[in-house]
XYZ file of C-alpha atoms in Angstrom:
581
model
C 44.858 -53.753 -118.506
C 44.029 -56.729 -120.583
C 41.104 -58.871 -119.881
C 38.849 -60.616 -122.715
C 36.083 -62.006 -119.851
C 34.288 -64.408 -119.238
C 31.362 -66.180 -121.208
C 28.028 -66.532 -118.887
C 24.460 -65.447 -118.877
C 24.381 -62.138 -117.371
C 20.514 -62.160 -116.778
C 21.248 -64.921 -113.698
C 24.648 -63.661 -112.968
C 25.643 -64.109 -109.538
C 29.279 -63.467 -108.348
C 31.185 -63.566 -104.525
C 32.562 -60.510 -103.210
C 33.585 -59.933 -99.626
C 31.008 -58.889 -97.265
C 33.401 -55.614 -96.123
C 32.146 -55.708 -92.457
C 30.175 -53.720 -90.061
C 29.568 -49.798 -89.558
C 31.103 -50.718 -85.544
C 33.436 -53.189 -83.317
C 32.124 -55.870 -82.747
C 33.989 -57.161 -79.765
C 37.814 -57.840 -81.238
C 39.366 -57.666 -77.995
C 43.114 -55.703 -77.389
C 45.223 -59.412 -78.557
C 43.813 -58.547 -81.993
C 41.486 -61.268 -82.243
C 40.229 -61.193 -86.016
C 36.875 -61.088 -87.583
C 36.680 -63.705 -90.348
C 36.113 -62.598 -93.771
C 32.710 -64.241 -95.661
C 30.980 -63.747 -98.868
C 27.942 -61.988 -100.118
C 27.073 -61.967 -103.999
C 26.266 -59.532 -105.975
C 23.295 -59.641 -108.651
C 22.708 -57.202 -111.059
C 19.511 -55.591 -110.107
C 16.277 -55.254 -112.607
C 15.576 -51.582 -110.878
C 17.425 -48.384 -111.008
C 15.773 -45.484 -110.095
C 16.123 -43.177 -107.677
C 16.034 -41.546 -105.105
C 17.834 -43.553 -103.082
C 16.222 -45.214 -99.913
C 16.188 -42.552 -96.747
C 18.565 -43.420 -93.803
C 16.630 -44.019 -90.847
C 17.619 -41.113 -88.689
C 19.108 -38.809 -91.486
C 19.623 -35.139 -91.272
C 20.266 -32.630 -93.640
C 23.021 -30.438 -92.689
C 26.647 -29.914 -90.774
C 30.026 -30.582 -91.959
C 31.402 -33.712 -92.261
C 35.701 -33.697 -91.801
C 37.923 -36.824 -93.386
C 41.172 -36.851 -92.085
C 44.013 -38.434 -95.028
C 47.558 -38.525 -94.826
C 48.109 -37.018 -98.117
C 46.426 -35.268 -101.399
C 44.752 -37.810 -103.605
C 47.283 -39.033 -106.520
C 44.326 -38.738 -108.811
C 41.200 -37.108 -108.575
C 40.465 -37.271 -112.842
C 38.012 -40.315 -112.782
C 39.570 -41.756 -116.281
C 43.377 -41.481 -114.045
C 41.534 -42.284 -110.848
C 42.750 -45.917 -109.200
C 43.173 -46.156 -105.516
C 40.939 -46.800 -102.397
C 40.414 -42.942 -100.481
C 39.956 -41.505 -104.265
C 37.913 -44.028 -105.814
C 36.033 -43.570 -103.043
C 35.301 -39.774 -102.641
C 35.040 -39.670 -106.204
C 32.225 -41.626 -107.100
C 30.392 -41.446 -104.206
C 30.287 -37.591 -104.042
C 31.697 -35.785 -107.657
C 31.250 -37.959 -110.484
C 28.534 -40.721 -111.178
C 29.256 -43.899 -114.128
C 27.390 -45.760 -116.002
C 26.054 -48.111 -113.183
C 26.911 -48.389 -109.996
C 26.842 -51.020 -106.591
C 24.221 -50.177 -104.570
C 24.577 -51.186 -100.795
C 23.517 -50.195 -97.465
C 26.191 -51.915 -94.947
C 23.143 -54.326 -94.979
C 25.087 -57.405 -96.565
C 23.294 -57.016 -99.783
C 25.236 -55.922 -102.835
C 23.529 -54.838 -105.865
C 24.839 -53.665 -109.674
C 22.181 -50.571 -110.743
C 21.935 -48.444 -113.411
C 23.399 -45.377 -112.926
C 23.515 -42.599 -115.289
C 21.824 -45.334 -117.023
C 18.762 -46.610 -116.768
C 19.702 -50.096 -116.197
C 22.916 -52.463 -116.108
C 22.703 -52.780 -119.719
C 21.136 -54.068 -123.436
C 23.215 -57.203 -124.373
C 22.612 -58.469 -127.707
C 25.706 -60.526 -130.125
C 26.495 -63.236 -128.392
C 27.554 -60.333 -125.502
C 29.985 -58.535 -128.082
C 27.048 -55.522 -127.990
C 25.815 -53.534 -124.992
C 23.873 -50.619 -124.894
C 23.444 -48.291 -122.684
C 20.268 -44.928 -122.710
C 20.865 -42.302 -119.911
C 18.311 -41.310 -118.201
C 16.338 -38.437 -117.592
C 17.006 -34.667 -115.943
C 20.491 -36.079 -115.478
C 22.997 -32.229 -115.299
C 26.229 -31.655 -114.488
C 27.308 -28.911 -111.878
C 26.999 -26.023 -114.257
C 23.418 -26.876 -114.952
C 24.239 -28.118 -118.579
C 22.886 -31.864 -119.442
C 24.500 -35.059 -119.059
C 24.913 -36.574 -122.563
C 26.114 -39.898 -124.087
C 28.923 -38.138 -126.117
C 30.201 -36.818 -122.999
C 30.493 -40.613 -121.449
C 32.148 -41.424 -125.056
C 34.234 -38.707 -124.836
C 35.275 -39.406 -121.099
C 36.593 -43.479 -122.197
C 37.970 -41.622 -124.891
C 40.501 -39.994 -123.142
C 41.267 -42.751 -121.228
C 42.728 -44.036 -124.054
C 45.280 -40.679 -124.413
C 49.102 -41.887 -123.311
C 48.994 -39.193 -121.243
C 46.742 -40.035 -118.861
C 48.133 -43.785 -118.004
C 46.684 -44.340 -114.993
C 43.213 -46.162 -114.311
C 41.667 -49.144 -114.532
C 42.422 -50.611 -118.603
C 39.328 -52.782 -119.109
C 37.146 -50.647 -121.363
C 40.353 -49.737 -123.316
C 41.254 -53.269 -123.883
C 38.248 -54.813 -124.691
C 37.145 -52.228 -127.244
C 40.589 -52.474 -129.095
C 40.590 -55.879 -128.903
C 44.028 -56.132 -127.066
C 46.262 -54.196 -124.194
C 48.401 -52.635 -126.552
C 44.900 -50.314 -126.892
C 47.297 -47.284 -128.072
C 48.498 -48.858 -131.228
C 45.768 -47.402 -133.526
C 44.163 -44.971 -131.203
C 45.752 -42.679 -129.205
C 42.769 -40.758 -128.006
C 41.067 -37.392 -128.776
C 44.036 -34.870 -128.145
C 46.136 -34.552 -130.807
C 43.554 -34.869 -133.496
C 42.080 -37.877 -132.622
C 38.451 -38.773 -133.000
C 36.134 -37.792 -129.908
C 34.619 -41.498 -129.858
C 36.923 -44.147 -129.627
C 36.831 -47.390 -131.980
C 34.130 -49.546 -131.555
C 31.742 -47.224 -129.782
C 28.407 -45.713 -131.294
C 26.556 -42.518 -129.707
C 23.265 -41.800 -131.973
C 21.607 -40.127 -130.219
C 22.499 -37.704 -126.460
C 20.806 -40.200 -124.439
C 22.191 -43.412 -126.228
C 25.849 -45.104 -126.196
C 26.499 -48.761 -127.601
C 29.516 -50.663 -127.483
C 30.618 -53.171 -129.870
C 33.400 -54.985 -128.806
C 35.603 -57.531 -131.069
C 35.140 -60.360 -128.277
C 32.517 -60.862 -125.835
C 32.341 -59.772 -122.234
C 29.510 -60.420 -119.920
C 31.162 -58.458 -116.973
C 30.622 -55.342 -118.961
C 27.937 -53.791 -116.118
C 30.571 -54.063 -113.383
C 33.093 -52.900 -115.344
C 30.778 -49.499 -116.477
C 30.671 -49.101 -112.646
C 34.389 -47.925 -112.728
C 35.416 -44.834 -112.748
C 36.202 -44.887 -116.896
C 32.866 -44.386 -118.240
C 32.262 -40.932 -115.697
C 31.474 -38.268 -118.374
C 33.841 -36.097 -119.101
C 32.507 -32.388 -121.371
C 34.458 -31.745 -123.523
C 34.704 -28.003 -123.237
C 35.942 -28.429 -119.677
C 38.904 -31.024 -120.365
C 41.809 -29.743 -118.853
C 43.870 -32.851 -120.157
C 46.527 -33.171 -117.264
C 45.424 -30.717 -115.056
C 41.885 -32.455 -114.846
C 42.973 -33.903 -111.845
C 42.871 -30.434 -110.255
C 39.354 -29.881 -111.178
C 36.890 -32.524 -112.469
C 33.477 -31.371 -113.524
C 30.831 -32.489 -111.391
C 28.125 -34.687 -112.014
C 27.472 -35.832 -108.782
C 25.840 -34.526 -105.444
C 28.668 -32.243 -104.407
C 31.222 -30.394 -106.676
C 34.557 -28.712 -105.437
C 34.538 -25.210 -104.083
C 37.933 -24.883 -103.269
C 40.995 -27.514 -103.544
C 44.506 -26.650 -101.906
C 47.110 -29.293 -102.988
C 48.417 -31.372 -100.323
C 46.705 -29.393 -97.862
C 42.751 -29.293 -98.336
C 39.577 -30.278 -100.524
C 36.474 -28.450 -99.618
C 33.418 -30.123 -101.560
C 29.710 -27.494 -101.170
C 26.420 -29.401 -102.780
C 25.932 -29.588 -106.812
C 22.018 -28.031 -106.621
C 21.804 -29.281 -110.233
C 21.867 -33.177 -109.071
C 18.399 -34.688 -109.047
C 18.020 -37.428 -106.408
C 15.097 -38.530 -108.597
C 17.784 -40.048 -110.752
C 20.542 -41.006 -108.616
C 19.601 -44.905 -106.380
C 22.507 -44.760 -104.139
C 23.719 -40.892 -103.306
C 22.421 -38.617 -100.697
C 23.558 -34.922 -100.239
C 22.910 -35.173 -96.375
C 25.803 -32.542 -95.068
C 26.308 -29.241 -96.118
C 29.588 -29.370 -96.768
C 32.979 -32.419 -97.495
C 36.549 -31.173 -95.878
C 39.199 -33.437 -96.878
C 42.063 -32.813 -94.573
C 45.254 -33.986 -96.465
C 48.080 -33.110 -93.633
C 46.918 -35.779 -90.802
C 49.389 -38.500 -89.282
C 47.951 -41.719 -88.031
C 48.304 -40.975 -84.746
C 47.039 -37.335 -84.553
C 43.587 -38.661 -86.386
C 42.848 -41.301 -83.952
C 43.963 -38.989 -81.189
C 41.197 -36.455 -82.253
C 38.722 -38.818 -82.816
C 39.993 -40.177 -79.664
C 39.013 -37.261 -77.694
C 35.717 -36.704 -79.726
C 35.641 -32.555 -79.562
C 34.605 -29.804 -82.041
C 35.193 -30.383 -85.116
C 36.559 -33.998 -84.757
C 33.183 -35.471 -83.659
C 31.994 -34.881 -86.815
C 34.960 -36.118 -89.111
C 36.151 -39.662 -89.669
C 39.689 -40.983 -91.443
C 39.858 -44.013 -94.550
C 41.253 -46.514 -95.076
C 45.184 -45.008 -95.965
C 44.804 -43.686 -92.224
C 44.021 -46.819 -89.469
C 44.556 -46.325 -85.718
C 47.564 -47.051 -84.968
C 49.478 -49.532 -82.343
C 50.821 -46.451 -80.067
C 46.941 -45.387 -79.715
C 44.989 -48.614 -80.488
C 45.270 -50.296 -76.764
C 43.997 -46.329 -75.525
C 40.769 -46.498 -78.260
C 39.418 -50.300 -76.944
C 39.711 -49.145 -73.097
C 37.543 -45.952 -73.855
C 33.787 -47.574 -74.031
C 32.743 -44.687 -75.892
C 35.518 -44.262 -78.817
C 35.765 -48.622 -78.648
C 32.302 -48.245 -79.827
C 33.357 -45.789 -82.907
C 35.779 -47.985 -84.554
C 34.950 -49.165 -87.691
C 36.200 -52.753 -89.139
C 36.379 -55.414 -90.718
C 37.560 -57.564 -93.397
C 38.464 -56.215 -96.488
C 38.724 -57.651 -100.226
C 42.869 -56.277 -100.177
C 45.920 -58.567 -99.568
C 49.768 -56.604 -98.637
C 52.491 -58.013 -100.418
C 55.634 -56.950 -101.433
C 56.393 -56.434 -104.862
C 59.567 -58.080 -106.581
C 61.172 -56.059 -109.473
C 61.632 -58.693 -111.846
C 63.763 -56.157 -113.967
C 65.997 -56.205 -111.018
C 65.332 -59.184 -108.824
C 66.612 -61.989 -111.006
C 67.197 -64.540 -109.313
C 64.230 -66.766 -107.584
C 66.480 -68.044 -105.003
C 67.120 -64.420 -104.026
C 63.045 -64.285 -103.902
C 62.312 -67.528 -102.329
C 64.837 -66.432 -99.518
C 63.124 -63.115 -98.754
C 59.767 -65.275 -98.399
C 61.557 -67.772 -96.010
C 62.581 -64.900 -93.857
C 59.657 -62.361 -93.563
C 58.318 -62.227 -90.270
C 54.969 -61.892 -90.820
C 54.011 -61.767 -87.014
C 56.345 -59.142 -86.255
C 55.594 -57.040 -89.532
C 51.853 -57.515 -88.025
C 52.744 -55.537 -84.849
C 54.012 -53.067 -86.651
C 51.919 -52.596 -89.298
C 49.085 -52.937 -85.748
C 47.557 -57.071 -84.805
C 44.071 -55.860 -85.327
C 44.647 -54.354 -88.485
C 45.476 -57.666 -90.663
C 46.181 -60.982 -90.930
C 49.503 -63.624 -92.122
C 48.869 -63.811 -95.747
C 50.885 -66.613 -98.315
C 48.659 -66.771 -100.894
C 48.098 -63.888 -104.367
C 44.201 -64.400 -103.480
C 42.178 -63.113 -100.426
C 39.834 -65.873 -98.731
C 37.468 -63.494 -99.218
C 38.138 -64.108 -102.892
C 35.849 -66.607 -104.708
C 37.465 -69.528 -105.448
C 40.808 -69.155 -102.881
C 42.484 -71.898 -101.917
C 44.656 -71.833 -98.873
C 48.642 -72.679 -99.210
C 51.877 -71.714 -97.839
C 54.829 -72.610 -99.934
C 57.531 -71.089 -98.009
C 56.644 -71.561 -94.308
C 59.155 -69.866 -92.226
C 56.814 -70.290 -88.820
C 55.107 -67.323 -87.690
C 58.547 -64.756 -87.445
C 60.479 -66.551 -90.496
C 63.499 -68.650 -91.415
C 66.704 -66.860 -91.703
C 68.618 -69.970 -92.014
C 66.453 -71.429 -94.919
C 67.097 -68.008 -95.928
C 70.519 -68.708 -95.905
C 70.775 -71.557 -97.542
C 69.021 -70.251 -100.638
C 71.347 -67.007 -101.202
C 74.573 -69.829 -100.575
C 75.730 -67.468 -97.952
C 75.785 -64.347 -99.740
C 74.529 -60.938 -98.696
C 72.030 -59.487 -100.797
C 71.171 -56.040 -101.259
C 67.991 -54.625 -102.232
C 66.838 -51.068 -102.777
C 63.363 -50.592 -101.002
C 60.825 -48.173 -101.974
C 58.780 -46.909 -99.269
C 55.004 -45.197 -99.338
C 56.224 -42.098 -97.156
C 53.530 -42.285 -94.355
C 53.689 -42.690 -90.687
C 52.877 -46.170 -91.025
C 55.367 -47.363 -93.763
C 58.128 -45.533 -92.662
C 58.222 -48.530 -89.049
C 57.612 -50.720 -91.630
C 60.834 -50.054 -93.394
C 62.768 -49.523 -90.428
C 61.618 -53.096 -89.108
C 62.341 -55.230 -92.663
C 65.493 -53.999 -92.893
C 66.152 -54.785 -89.274
C 64.264 -58.097 -89.623
C 66.059 -59.196 -92.984
C 70.188 -57.950 -91.623
C 70.232 -61.752 -90.163
C 68.914 -63.803 -93.466
C 71.722 -61.849 -95.226
C 69.898 -59.341 -96.561
C 70.945 -55.448 -96.975
C 67.921 -52.841 -97.692
C 68.463 -49.251 -98.659
C 65.505 -47.850 -98.419
C 63.993 -44.890 -99.934
C 61.110 -43.136 -99.689
C 58.346 -41.978 -102.263
C 55.825 -39.334 -101.740
C 52.051 -40.519 -100.676
C 50.857 -38.686 -103.383
C 53.002 -40.246 -106.097
C 54.274 -43.814 -104.614
C 52.023 -45.992 -107.312
C 52.932 -43.364 -110.389
C 55.921 -43.852 -109.461
C 56.394 -47.606 -109.061
C 54.058 -48.066 -112.445
C 57.436 -46.617 -114.232
C 59.015 -49.769 -116.360
C 62.232 -48.289 -115.611
C 61.826 -47.499 -111.971
C 64.927 -48.006 -109.497
C 63.833 -50.166 -106.555
C 63.714 -53.816 -106.207
C 61.129 -54.573 -103.660
C 57.871 -52.244 -102.423
C 54.476 -52.834 -100.621
C 51.348 -52.695 -102.607
C 48.046 -53.398 -101.262
C 45.627 -54.887 -104.338
C 41.856 -56.254 -103.910
C 39.507 -57.031 -107.023
C 37.809 -54.331 -108.868
C 34.840 -56.927 -108.924
C 34.121 -60.405 -107.655
C 36.720 -63.369 -108.954
C 40.107 -64.295 -109.499
C 40.103 -62.489 -113.154
C 40.299 -58.759 -111.554
C 43.507 -59.790 -108.933
C 45.763 -62.268 -110.786
C 45.705 -60.488 -114.701
C 46.533 -56.732 -113.548
C 48.874 -57.452 -111.475
C 50.735 -60.378 -113.366
C 49.683 -60.295 -116.967
C 53.261 -59.930 -119.185
C 50.748 -58.409 -122.171
C 50.154 -55.663 -120.139
C 53.251 -54.336 -119.451
C 53.787 -50.642 -120.559
C 56.623 -47.674 -120.179
C 54.278 -46.212 -117.674
C 50.681 -46.637 -115.328
C 51.219 -50.096 -114.678
C 49.443 -52.277 -112.341
C 52.028 -54.908 -112.922
C 54.157 -53.709 -110.629
C 56.325 -57.211 -110.299
C 56.935 -56.749 -114.117
C 56.397 -60.444 -114.155
C 56.534 -61.650 -118.271
C 55.652 -65.956 -118.022
C 54.501 -67.029 -121.277
C 52.728 -70.041 -119.727
C 50.759 -67.912 -116.698
C 49.665 -65.096 -119.909
C 48.031 -68.389 -121.593
C 46.693 -69.891 -118.726
C 44.723 -66.210 -117.881
C 43.467 -65.663 -120.984
C 41.982 -69.372 -120.974
C 40.528 -68.969 -117.732
C 39.085 -65.597 -118.752
C 37.153 -67.472 -121.580
C 35.144 -69.837 -119.503
C 32.111 -69.903 -119.489
C 32.147 -72.499 -116.314
C 32.607 -70.164 -113.158
C 33.520 -72.983 -110.966
C 35.627 -74.291 -113.017
C 37.273 -70.603 -113.325
C 37.533 -70.248 -109.341
C 39.600 -73.834 -109.745
C 42.168 -72.771 -112.141
C 42.389 -69.092 -110.755
C 43.537 -70.875 -107.401
C 45.859 -73.131 -108.683
C 47.078 -70.355 -111.247
C 47.812 -68.650 -107.851
C 49.655 -71.122 -106.450
C 51.867 -71.895 -110.388
C 53.003 -68.335 -110.127
C 54.454 -68.663 -106.419
C 55.953 -71.646 -107.577
C 57.566 -71.273 -110.575
C 57.695 -67.284 -110.704
C 57.446 -66.066 -106.914
C 57.037 -62.332 -108.287
C 55.883 -61.395 -104.615
C 55.789 -61.752 -100.849
C 52.662 -61.927 -99.416
C 52.482 -60.181 -96.500
C 49.022 -59.700 -94.649
C 45.183 -59.846 -95.562
C 43.299 -56.850 -94.570
C 41.161 -55.865 -92.018
C 39.913 -51.894 -92.008
C 40.391 -50.817 -88.671
C 39.682 -47.266 -88.650
C 37.211 -44.210 -86.570
C 34.828 -42.222 -86.937
C 33.195 -39.080 -84.219
C 30.205 -39.396 -81.969
C 27.694 -37.319 -84.076
C 28.508 -39.010 -87.842
C 25.457 -41.142 -88.742
C 25.105 -43.580 -92.239
C 28.305 -44.499 -92.003
C 29.620 -48.452 -92.974
C 32.582 -50.176 -94.153
C 31.414 -50.614 -97.922
C 32.449 -53.907 -99.988
C 33.795 -52.548 -103.623
C 35.700 -50.339 -102.011
C 37.127 -51.939 -98.611
C 36.861 -47.957 -97.295
C 34.166 -45.961 -95.586
C 30.682 -45.602 -97.702
C 30.414 -41.640 -97.998
C 27.283 -42.319 -99.783
C 25.135 -42.718 -96.096
C 26.849 -40.011 -94.437
C 24.273 -37.341 -92.290
C 25.511 -35.041 -89.128
C 23.696 -35.904 -86.183
């Protein structure tokens, strides 16, 4: 993903980010009253030392079980870009150059993780130096080196590893076509990427062709996770990433279960954010929304020390029982997140803008919410989330609460339009697909609904030649600001044969140029205004999506889980402070 960065003094950066909520239910009633999203500041911390502050009441021991509905699409850090796997990876298994420090108290800092600080800037923001801490070790006791960090970034260039964030690759190459001259370390390629130098085992230096002030934030992405060359199994690294964090993989039965145990070589004195309170984590990949919620509602046995992830929300069929139970109601993890759910049109296939406008008018957002869970979001009409700095509200295609089939028919000229709708094959998304097919009929849309395996969903949709017309996708900012929301989703210069984040395959010259121009601004207030304006312009001239819902996390945890909170950067249950009561 190409993203030339804004220029401003990193020493005084303070960026707005969603305040992602609370650790338990705050009194929402069964009519679905919503907590409003607020903002908080993310600042660069001066102190990156470990250990992490102790969590009040925490103790060592016990097993935490995590219920999910499918296996991770990718656990390889350089391909990891979906929230459940990213949370698991960065909180438990591997570390990055920097990371976010949060404790559920509304304060958020960027700190050095593997690095001693958030980076040393020079050369007008083009050069960034990171020095690794002493005592960093992998799960086998071998040292983590700067060469390993460079090698991890190098392998992210490989055409064989197409998923994952693309910031560092594009910045280092000075182009979104980062594979033009360098294709990673495989097949005889260099083990250190272009514009990176590693003068010794503790030092890595980035010399970007252009200034990039957001490097400390990008360095917290999984791209900077170290990978020792001798452990690299290329496309098979998903099956057994090598641990640099507090836990390592004991067993991993794909599609069934993963068990994590302590990495005895992880040194808490080097880590400013993580703990290793539980003896073990067991991740079950086979639970439905209803199964997981019923288990947690009953709160017996292993469920007492279990929790659900973002992909498993309390379903509408179980929610009334949960809020009617005072004990269960206290164990809801709830709060607004930075995600917007939207129906993406494949512009290679849905070429008539009136079809896309008609879909927006016809969309019954209130009805969709009843299927999705009225407590799990609010109707959306914009690209940017209300949690995003500079967000401005508008509604260009106002079909009322339940959509306007007549307006849609008018735009379609009375013709019926067939669309192939791909949906993630989960309990909730099956219901959404059935609802959409039924509710869109009156407006003139005939939907052919087709399931895609959950652990392959974004891989399949990320293929430029995918065979679908429309699909539901959730996107949240990688770090504060419109620059990690609009360009990744809509910059046409970022389109590649596979591994795309621009799932609408939008390539609009005017919008592409405006994205580049905004990203080069030094005035953040002006940038916020222009992101908001571009949001509306894209939805006026191009209409690549039909915004559906602003997300709200609504999941459950067992009565013996302690230290849980809703993580602002991930919009998911934070794992780094968990303990068993």
